[in-house]
PDB file of N, CA and C in Angstrom:
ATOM      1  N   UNK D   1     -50.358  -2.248 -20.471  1.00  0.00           N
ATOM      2  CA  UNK D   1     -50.695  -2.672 -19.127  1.00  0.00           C
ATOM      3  C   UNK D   1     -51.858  -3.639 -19.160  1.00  0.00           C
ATOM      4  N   UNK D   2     -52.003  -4.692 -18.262  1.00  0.00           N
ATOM      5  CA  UNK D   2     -53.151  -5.561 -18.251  1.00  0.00           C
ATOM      6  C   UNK D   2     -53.865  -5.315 -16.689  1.00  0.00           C
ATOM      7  N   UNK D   3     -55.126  -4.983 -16.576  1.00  0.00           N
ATOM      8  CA  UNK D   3     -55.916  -5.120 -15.501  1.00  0.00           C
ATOM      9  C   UNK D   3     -57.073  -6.319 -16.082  1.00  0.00           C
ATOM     10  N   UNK D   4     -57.322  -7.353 -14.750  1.00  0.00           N
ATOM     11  CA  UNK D   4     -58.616  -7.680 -14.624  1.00  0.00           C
ATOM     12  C   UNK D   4     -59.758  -7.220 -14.571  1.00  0.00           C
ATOM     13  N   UNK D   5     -60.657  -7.640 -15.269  1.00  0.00           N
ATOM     14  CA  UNK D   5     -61.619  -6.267 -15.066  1.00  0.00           C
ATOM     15  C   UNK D   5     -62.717  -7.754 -15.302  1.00  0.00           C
ATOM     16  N   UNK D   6     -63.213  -7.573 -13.994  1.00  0.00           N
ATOM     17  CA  UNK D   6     -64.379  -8.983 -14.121  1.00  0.00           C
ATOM     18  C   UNK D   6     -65.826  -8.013 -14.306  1.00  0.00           C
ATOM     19  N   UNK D   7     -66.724  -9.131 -14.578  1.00  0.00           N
ATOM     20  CA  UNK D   7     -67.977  -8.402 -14.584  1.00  0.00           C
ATOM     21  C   UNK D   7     -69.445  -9.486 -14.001  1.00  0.00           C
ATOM     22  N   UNK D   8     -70.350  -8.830 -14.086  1.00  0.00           N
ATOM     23  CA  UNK D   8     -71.114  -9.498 -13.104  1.00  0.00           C
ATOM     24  C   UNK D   8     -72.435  -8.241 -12.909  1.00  0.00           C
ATOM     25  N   UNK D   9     -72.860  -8.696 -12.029  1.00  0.00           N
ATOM     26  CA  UNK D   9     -74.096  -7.646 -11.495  1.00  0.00           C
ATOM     27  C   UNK D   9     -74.204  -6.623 -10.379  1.00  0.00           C
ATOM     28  N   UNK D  10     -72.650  -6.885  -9.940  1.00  0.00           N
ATOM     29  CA  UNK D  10     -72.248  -6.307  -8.424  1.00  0.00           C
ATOM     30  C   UNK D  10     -72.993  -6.799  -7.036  1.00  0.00           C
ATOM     31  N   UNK D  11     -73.481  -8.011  -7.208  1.00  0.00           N
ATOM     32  CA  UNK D  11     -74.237  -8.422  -6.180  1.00  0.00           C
ATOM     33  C   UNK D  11     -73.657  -9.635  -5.856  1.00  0.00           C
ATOM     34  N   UNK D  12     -73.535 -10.384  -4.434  1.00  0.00           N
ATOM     35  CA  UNK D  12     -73.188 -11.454  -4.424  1.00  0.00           C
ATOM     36  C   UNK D  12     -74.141 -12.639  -4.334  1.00  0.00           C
ATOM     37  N   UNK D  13     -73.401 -13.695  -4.874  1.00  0.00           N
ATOM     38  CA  UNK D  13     -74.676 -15.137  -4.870  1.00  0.00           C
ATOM     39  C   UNK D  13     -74.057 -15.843  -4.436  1.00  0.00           C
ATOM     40  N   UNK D  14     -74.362 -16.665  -3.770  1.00  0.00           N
ATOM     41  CA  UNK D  14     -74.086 -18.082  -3.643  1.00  0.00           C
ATOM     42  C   UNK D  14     -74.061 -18.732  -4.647  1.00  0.00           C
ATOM     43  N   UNK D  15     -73.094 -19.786  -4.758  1.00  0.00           N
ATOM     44  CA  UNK D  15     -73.329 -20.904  -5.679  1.00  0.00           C
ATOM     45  C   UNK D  15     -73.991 -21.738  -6.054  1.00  0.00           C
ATOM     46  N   UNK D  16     -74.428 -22.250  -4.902  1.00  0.00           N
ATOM     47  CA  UNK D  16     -74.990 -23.271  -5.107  1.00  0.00           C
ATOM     48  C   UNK D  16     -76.726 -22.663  -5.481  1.00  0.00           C
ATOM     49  N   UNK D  17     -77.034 -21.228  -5.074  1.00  0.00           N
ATOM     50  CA  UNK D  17     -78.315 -20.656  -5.856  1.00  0.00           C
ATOM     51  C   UNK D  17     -77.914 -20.154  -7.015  1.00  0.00           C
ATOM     52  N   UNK D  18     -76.931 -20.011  -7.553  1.00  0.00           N
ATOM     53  CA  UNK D  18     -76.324 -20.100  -8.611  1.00  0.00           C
ATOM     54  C   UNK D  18     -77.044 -21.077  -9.878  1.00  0.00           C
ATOM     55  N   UNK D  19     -76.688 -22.157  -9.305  1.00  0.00           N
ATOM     56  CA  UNK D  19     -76.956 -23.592  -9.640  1.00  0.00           C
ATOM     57  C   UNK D  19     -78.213 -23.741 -10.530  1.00  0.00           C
ATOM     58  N   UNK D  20     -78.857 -23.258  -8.761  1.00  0.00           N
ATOM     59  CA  UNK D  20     -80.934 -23.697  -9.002  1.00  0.00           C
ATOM     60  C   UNK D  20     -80.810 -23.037 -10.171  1.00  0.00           C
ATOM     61  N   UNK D  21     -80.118 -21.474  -9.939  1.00  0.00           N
ATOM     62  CA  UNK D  21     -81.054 -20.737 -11.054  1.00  0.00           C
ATOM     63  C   UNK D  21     -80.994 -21.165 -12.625  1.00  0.00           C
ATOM     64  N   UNK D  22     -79.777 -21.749 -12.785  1.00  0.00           N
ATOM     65  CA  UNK D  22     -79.199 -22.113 -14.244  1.00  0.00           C
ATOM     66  C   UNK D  22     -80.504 -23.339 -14.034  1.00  0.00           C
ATOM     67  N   UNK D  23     -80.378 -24.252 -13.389  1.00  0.00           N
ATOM     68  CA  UNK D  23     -81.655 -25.425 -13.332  1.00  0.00           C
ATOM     69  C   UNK D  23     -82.916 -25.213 -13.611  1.00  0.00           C
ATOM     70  N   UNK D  24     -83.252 -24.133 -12.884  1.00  0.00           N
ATOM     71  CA  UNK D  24     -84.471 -23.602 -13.433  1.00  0.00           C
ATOM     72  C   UNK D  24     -84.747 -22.980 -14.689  1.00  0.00           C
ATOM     73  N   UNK D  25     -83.518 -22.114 -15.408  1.00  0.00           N
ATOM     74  CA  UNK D  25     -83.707 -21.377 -16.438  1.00  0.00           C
ATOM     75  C   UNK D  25     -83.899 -22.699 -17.677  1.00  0.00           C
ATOM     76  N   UNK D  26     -82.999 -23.083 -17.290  1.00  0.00           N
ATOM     77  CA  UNK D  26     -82.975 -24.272 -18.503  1.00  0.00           C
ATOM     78  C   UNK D  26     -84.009 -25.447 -18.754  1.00  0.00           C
ATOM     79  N   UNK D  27     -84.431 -25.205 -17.802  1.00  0.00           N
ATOM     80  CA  UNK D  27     -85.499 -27.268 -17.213  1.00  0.00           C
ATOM     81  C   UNK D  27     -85.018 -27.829 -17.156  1.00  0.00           C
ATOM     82  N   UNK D  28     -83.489 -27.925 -16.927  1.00  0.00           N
ATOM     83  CA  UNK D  28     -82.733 -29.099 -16.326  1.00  0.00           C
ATOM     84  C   UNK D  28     -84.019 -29.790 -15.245  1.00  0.00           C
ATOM     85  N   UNK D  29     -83.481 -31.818 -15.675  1.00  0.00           N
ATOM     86  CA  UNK D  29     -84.314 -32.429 -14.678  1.00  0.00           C
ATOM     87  C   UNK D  29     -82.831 -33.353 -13.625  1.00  0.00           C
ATOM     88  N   UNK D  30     -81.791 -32.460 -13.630  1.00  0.00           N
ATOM     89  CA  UNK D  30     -80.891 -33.364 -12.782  1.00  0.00           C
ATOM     90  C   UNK D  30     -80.586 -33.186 -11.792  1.00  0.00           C
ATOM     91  N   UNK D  31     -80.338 -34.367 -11.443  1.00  0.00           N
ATOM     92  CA  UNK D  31     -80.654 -34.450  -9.472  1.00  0.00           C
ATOM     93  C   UNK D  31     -78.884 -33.765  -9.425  1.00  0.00           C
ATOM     94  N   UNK D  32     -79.007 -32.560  -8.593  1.00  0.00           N
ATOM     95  CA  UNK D  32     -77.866 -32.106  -7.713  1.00  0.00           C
ATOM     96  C   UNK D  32     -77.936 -32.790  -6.705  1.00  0.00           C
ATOM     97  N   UNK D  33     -77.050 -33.294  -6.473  1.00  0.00           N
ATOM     98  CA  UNK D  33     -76.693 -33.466  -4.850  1.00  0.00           C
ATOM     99  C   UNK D  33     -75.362 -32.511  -4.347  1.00  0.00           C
ATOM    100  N   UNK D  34     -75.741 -31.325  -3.476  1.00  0.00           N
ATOM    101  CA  UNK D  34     -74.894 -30.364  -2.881  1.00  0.00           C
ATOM    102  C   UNK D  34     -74.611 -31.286  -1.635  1.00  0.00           C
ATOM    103  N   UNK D  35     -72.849 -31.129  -1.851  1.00  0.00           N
ATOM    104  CA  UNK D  35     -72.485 -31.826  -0.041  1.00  0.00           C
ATOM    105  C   UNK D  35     -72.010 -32.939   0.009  1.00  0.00           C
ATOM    106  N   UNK D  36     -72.740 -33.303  -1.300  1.00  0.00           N
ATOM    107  CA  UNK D  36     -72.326 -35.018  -1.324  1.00  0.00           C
ATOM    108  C   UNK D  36     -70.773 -35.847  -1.356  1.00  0.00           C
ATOM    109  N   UNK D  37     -69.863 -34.429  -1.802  1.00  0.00           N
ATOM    110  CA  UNK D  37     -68.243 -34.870  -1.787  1.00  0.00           C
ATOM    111  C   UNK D  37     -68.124 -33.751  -0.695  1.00  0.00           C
ATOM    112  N   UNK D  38     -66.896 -34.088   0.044  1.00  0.00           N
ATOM    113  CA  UNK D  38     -66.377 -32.991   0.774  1.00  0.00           C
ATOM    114  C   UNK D  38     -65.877 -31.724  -0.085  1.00  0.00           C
ATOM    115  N   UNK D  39     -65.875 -30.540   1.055  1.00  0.00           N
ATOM    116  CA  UNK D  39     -65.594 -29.635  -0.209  1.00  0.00           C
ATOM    117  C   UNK D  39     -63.622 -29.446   0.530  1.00  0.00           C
ATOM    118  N   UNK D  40     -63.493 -28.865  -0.626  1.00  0.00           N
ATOM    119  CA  UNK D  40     -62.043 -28.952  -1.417  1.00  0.00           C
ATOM    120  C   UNK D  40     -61.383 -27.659  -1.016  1.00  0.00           C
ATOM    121  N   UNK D  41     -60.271 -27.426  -0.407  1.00  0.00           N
ATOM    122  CA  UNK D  41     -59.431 -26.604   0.181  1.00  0.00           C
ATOM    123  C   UNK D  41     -59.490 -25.286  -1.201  1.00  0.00           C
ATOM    124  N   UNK D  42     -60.329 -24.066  -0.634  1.00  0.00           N
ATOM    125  CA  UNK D  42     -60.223 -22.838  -1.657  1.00  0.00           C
ATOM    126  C   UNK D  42     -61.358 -22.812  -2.288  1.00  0.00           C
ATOM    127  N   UNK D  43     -62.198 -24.103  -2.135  1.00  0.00           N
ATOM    128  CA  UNK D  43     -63.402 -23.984  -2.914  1.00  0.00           C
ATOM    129  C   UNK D  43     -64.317 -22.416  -2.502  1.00  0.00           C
ATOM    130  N   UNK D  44     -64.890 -22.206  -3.389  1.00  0.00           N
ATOM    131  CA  UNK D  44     -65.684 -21.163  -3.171  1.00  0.00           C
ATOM    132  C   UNK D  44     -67.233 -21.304  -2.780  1.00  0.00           C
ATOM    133  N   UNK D  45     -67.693 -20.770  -1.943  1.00  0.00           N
ATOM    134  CA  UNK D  45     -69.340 -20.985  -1.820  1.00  0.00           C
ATOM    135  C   UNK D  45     -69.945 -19.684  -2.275  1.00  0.00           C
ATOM    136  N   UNK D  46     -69.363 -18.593  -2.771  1.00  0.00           N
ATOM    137  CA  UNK D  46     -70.062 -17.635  -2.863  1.00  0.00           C
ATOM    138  C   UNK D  46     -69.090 -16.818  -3.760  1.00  0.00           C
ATOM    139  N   UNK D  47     -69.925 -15.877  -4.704  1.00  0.00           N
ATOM    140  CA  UNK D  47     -69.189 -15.737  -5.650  1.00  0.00           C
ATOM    141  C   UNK D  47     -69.498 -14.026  -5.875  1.00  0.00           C
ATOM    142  N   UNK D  48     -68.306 -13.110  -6.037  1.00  0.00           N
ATOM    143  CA  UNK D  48     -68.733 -11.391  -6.056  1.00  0.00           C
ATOM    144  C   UNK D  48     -68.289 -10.522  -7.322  1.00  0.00           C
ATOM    145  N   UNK D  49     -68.542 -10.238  -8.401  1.00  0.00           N
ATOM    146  CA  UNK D  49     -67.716  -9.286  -8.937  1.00  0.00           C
ATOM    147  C   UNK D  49     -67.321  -7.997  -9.057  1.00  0.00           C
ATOM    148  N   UNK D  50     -65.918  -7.717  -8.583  1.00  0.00           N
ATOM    149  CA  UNK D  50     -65.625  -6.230  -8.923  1.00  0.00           C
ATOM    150  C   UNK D  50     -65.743  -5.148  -9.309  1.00  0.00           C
ATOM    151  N   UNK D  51     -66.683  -4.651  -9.778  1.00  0.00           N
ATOM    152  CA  UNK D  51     -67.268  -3.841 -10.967  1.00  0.00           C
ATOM    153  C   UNK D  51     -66.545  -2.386 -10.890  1.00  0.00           C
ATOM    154  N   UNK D  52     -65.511  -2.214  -9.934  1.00  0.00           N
ATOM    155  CA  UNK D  52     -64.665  -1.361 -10.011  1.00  0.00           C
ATOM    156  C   UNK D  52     -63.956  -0.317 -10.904  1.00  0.00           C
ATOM    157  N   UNK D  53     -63.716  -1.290 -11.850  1.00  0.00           N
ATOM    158  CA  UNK D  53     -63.237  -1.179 -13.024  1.00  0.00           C
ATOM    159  C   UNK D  53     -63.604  -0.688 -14.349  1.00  0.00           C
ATOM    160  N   UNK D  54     -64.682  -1.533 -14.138  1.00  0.00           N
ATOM    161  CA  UNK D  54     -65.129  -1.208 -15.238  1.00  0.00           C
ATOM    162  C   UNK D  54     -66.011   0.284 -16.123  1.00  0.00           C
ATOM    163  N   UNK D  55     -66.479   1.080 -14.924  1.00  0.00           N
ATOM    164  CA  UNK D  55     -66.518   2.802 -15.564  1.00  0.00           C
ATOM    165  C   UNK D  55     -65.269   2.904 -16.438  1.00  0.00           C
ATOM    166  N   UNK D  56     -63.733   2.670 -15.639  1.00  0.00           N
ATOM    167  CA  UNK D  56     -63.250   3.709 -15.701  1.00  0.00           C
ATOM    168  C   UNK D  56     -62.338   3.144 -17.589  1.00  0.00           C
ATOM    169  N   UNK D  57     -62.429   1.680 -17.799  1.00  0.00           N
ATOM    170  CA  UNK D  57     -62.367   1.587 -19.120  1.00  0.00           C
ATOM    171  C   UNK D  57     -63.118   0.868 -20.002  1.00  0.00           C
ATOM    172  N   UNK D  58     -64.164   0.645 -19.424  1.00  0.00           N
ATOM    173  CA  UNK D  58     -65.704   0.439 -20.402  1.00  0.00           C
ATOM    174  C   UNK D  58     -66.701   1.262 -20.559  1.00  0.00           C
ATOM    175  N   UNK D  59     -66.809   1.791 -19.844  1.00  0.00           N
ATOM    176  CA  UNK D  59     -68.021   2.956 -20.093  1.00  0.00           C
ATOM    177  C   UNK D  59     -69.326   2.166 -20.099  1.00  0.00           C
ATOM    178  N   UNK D  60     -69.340   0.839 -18.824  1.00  0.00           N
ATOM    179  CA  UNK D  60     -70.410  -0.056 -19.557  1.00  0.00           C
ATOM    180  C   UNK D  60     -70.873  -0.046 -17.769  1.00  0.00           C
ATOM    181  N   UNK D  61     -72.130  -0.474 -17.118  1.00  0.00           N
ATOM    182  CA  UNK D  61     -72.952  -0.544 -16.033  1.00  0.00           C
ATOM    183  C   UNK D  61     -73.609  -1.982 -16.153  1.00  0.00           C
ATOM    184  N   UNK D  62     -73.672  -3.170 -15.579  1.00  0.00           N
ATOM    185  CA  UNK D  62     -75.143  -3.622 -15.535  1.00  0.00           C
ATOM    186  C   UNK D  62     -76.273  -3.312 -15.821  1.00  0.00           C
ATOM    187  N   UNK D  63     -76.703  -3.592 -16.770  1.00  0.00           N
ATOM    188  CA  UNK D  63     -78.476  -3.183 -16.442  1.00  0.00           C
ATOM    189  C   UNK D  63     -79.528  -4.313 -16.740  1.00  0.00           C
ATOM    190  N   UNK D  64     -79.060  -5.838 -16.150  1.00  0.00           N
ATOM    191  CA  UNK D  64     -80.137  -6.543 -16.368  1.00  0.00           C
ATOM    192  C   UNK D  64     -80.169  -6.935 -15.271  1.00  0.00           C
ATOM    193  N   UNK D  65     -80.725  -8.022 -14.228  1.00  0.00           N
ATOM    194  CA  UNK D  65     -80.942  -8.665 -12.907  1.00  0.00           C
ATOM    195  C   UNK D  65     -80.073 -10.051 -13.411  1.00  0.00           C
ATOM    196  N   UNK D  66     -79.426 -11.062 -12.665  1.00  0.00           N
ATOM    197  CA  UNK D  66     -78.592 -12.208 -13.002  1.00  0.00           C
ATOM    198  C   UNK D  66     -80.083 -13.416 -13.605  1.00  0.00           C
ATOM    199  N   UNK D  67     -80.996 -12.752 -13.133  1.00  0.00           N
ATOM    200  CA  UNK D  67     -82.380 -14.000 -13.656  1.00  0.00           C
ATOM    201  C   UNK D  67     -82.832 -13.741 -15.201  1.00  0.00           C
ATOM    202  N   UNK D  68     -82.649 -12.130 -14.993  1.00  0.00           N
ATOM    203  CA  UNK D  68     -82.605 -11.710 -16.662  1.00  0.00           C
ATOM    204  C   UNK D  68     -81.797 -12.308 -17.751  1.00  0.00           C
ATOM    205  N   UNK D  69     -80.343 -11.881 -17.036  1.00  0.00           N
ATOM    206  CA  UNK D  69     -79.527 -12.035 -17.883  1.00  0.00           C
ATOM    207  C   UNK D  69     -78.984 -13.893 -18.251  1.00  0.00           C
ATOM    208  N   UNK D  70     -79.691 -14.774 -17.338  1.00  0.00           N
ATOM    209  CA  UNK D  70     -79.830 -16.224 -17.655  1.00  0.00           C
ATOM    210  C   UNK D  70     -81.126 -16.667 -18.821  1.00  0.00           C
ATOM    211  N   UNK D  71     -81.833 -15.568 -18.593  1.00  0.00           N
ATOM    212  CA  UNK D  71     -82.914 -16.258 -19.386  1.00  0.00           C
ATOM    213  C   UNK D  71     -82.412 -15.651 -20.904  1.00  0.00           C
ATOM    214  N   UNK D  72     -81.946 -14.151 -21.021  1.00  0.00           N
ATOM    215  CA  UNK D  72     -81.194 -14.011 -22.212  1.00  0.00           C
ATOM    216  C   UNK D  72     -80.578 -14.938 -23.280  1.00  0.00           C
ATOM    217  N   UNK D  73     -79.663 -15.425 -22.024  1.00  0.00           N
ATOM    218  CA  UNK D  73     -78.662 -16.484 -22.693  1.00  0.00           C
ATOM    219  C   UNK D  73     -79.140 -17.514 -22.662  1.00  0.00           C
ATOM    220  N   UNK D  74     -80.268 -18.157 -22.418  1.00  0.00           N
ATOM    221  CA  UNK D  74     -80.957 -19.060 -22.039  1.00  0.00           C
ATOM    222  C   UNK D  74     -81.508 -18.838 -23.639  1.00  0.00           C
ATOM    223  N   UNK D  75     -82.708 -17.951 -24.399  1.00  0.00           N
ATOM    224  CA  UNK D  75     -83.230 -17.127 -25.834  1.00  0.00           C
ATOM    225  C   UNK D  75     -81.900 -17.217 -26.783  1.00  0.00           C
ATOM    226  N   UNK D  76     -80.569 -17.045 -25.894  1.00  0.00           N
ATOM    227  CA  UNK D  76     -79.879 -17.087 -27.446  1.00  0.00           C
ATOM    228  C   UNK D  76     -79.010 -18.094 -27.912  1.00  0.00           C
ATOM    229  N   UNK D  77     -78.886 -19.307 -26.715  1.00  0.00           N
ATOM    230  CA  UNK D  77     -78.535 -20.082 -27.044  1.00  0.00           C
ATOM    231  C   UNK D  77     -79.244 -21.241 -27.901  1.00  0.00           C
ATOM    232  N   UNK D  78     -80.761 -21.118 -27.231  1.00  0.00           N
ATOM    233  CA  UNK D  78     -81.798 -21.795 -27.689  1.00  0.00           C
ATOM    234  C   UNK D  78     -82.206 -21.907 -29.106  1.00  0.00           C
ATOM    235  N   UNK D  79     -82.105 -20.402 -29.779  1.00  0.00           N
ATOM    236  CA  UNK D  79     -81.831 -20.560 -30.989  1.00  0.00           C
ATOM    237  C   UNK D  79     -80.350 -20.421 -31.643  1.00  0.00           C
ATOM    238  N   UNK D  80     -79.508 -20.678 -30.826  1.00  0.00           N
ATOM    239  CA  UNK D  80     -78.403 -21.173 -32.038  1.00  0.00           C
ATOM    240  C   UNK D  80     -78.410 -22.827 -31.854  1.00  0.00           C
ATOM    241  N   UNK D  81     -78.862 -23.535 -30.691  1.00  0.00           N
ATOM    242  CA  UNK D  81     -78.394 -24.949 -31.202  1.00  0.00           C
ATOM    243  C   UNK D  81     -79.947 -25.977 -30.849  1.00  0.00           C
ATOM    244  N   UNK D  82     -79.289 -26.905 -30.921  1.00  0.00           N
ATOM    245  CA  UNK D  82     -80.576 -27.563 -30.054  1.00  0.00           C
ATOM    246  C   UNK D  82     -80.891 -28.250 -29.046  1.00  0.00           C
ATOM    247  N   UNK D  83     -81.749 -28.008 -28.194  1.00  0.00           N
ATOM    248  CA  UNK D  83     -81.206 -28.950 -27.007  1.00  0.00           C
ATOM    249  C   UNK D  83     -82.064 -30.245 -26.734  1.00  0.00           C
TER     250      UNK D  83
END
């Protein structure tokens, strides 16, 4: 059998603070412009994950904040390449 089983923090964000936060984690210096194209039939502005699922065949919980878990990946990407 196949289930989706998304993951996430169980909290919802917006995207586009989404965005900042990756901008900020990284020091990106690039100009977003939000708005600037029309948006697109289905586009999403806000984004939720399910976490439904996942007790009942991971045995796994969240336990970092989404600012945590950017700066993580932010530490481990940093040392695998270079930016």
């Amino acid at each position: 059998n196949y289930y989706p089983i998304e993951s996430g923090w169980g909290q919802s964000i917006a995207i586009r603070d989404f965005i900042l936060k990756i901008k900020k984690v990284t020091g990106s210096r690039s100009h977003i412009s939000f708005g600037s194209l029309p948006m697109r039939t289905g586009e999403i502005m806000d984004s939720f994950a399910d976490l439904s699922l996942i007790p009942k065949f991971l045995k796994w919980r969240p336990s970092v904040t989404i600012d945590e878990a950017l700066e993580l990946m932010r530490n481990h990407y940093s040392q695998q390449t270079e930016f």
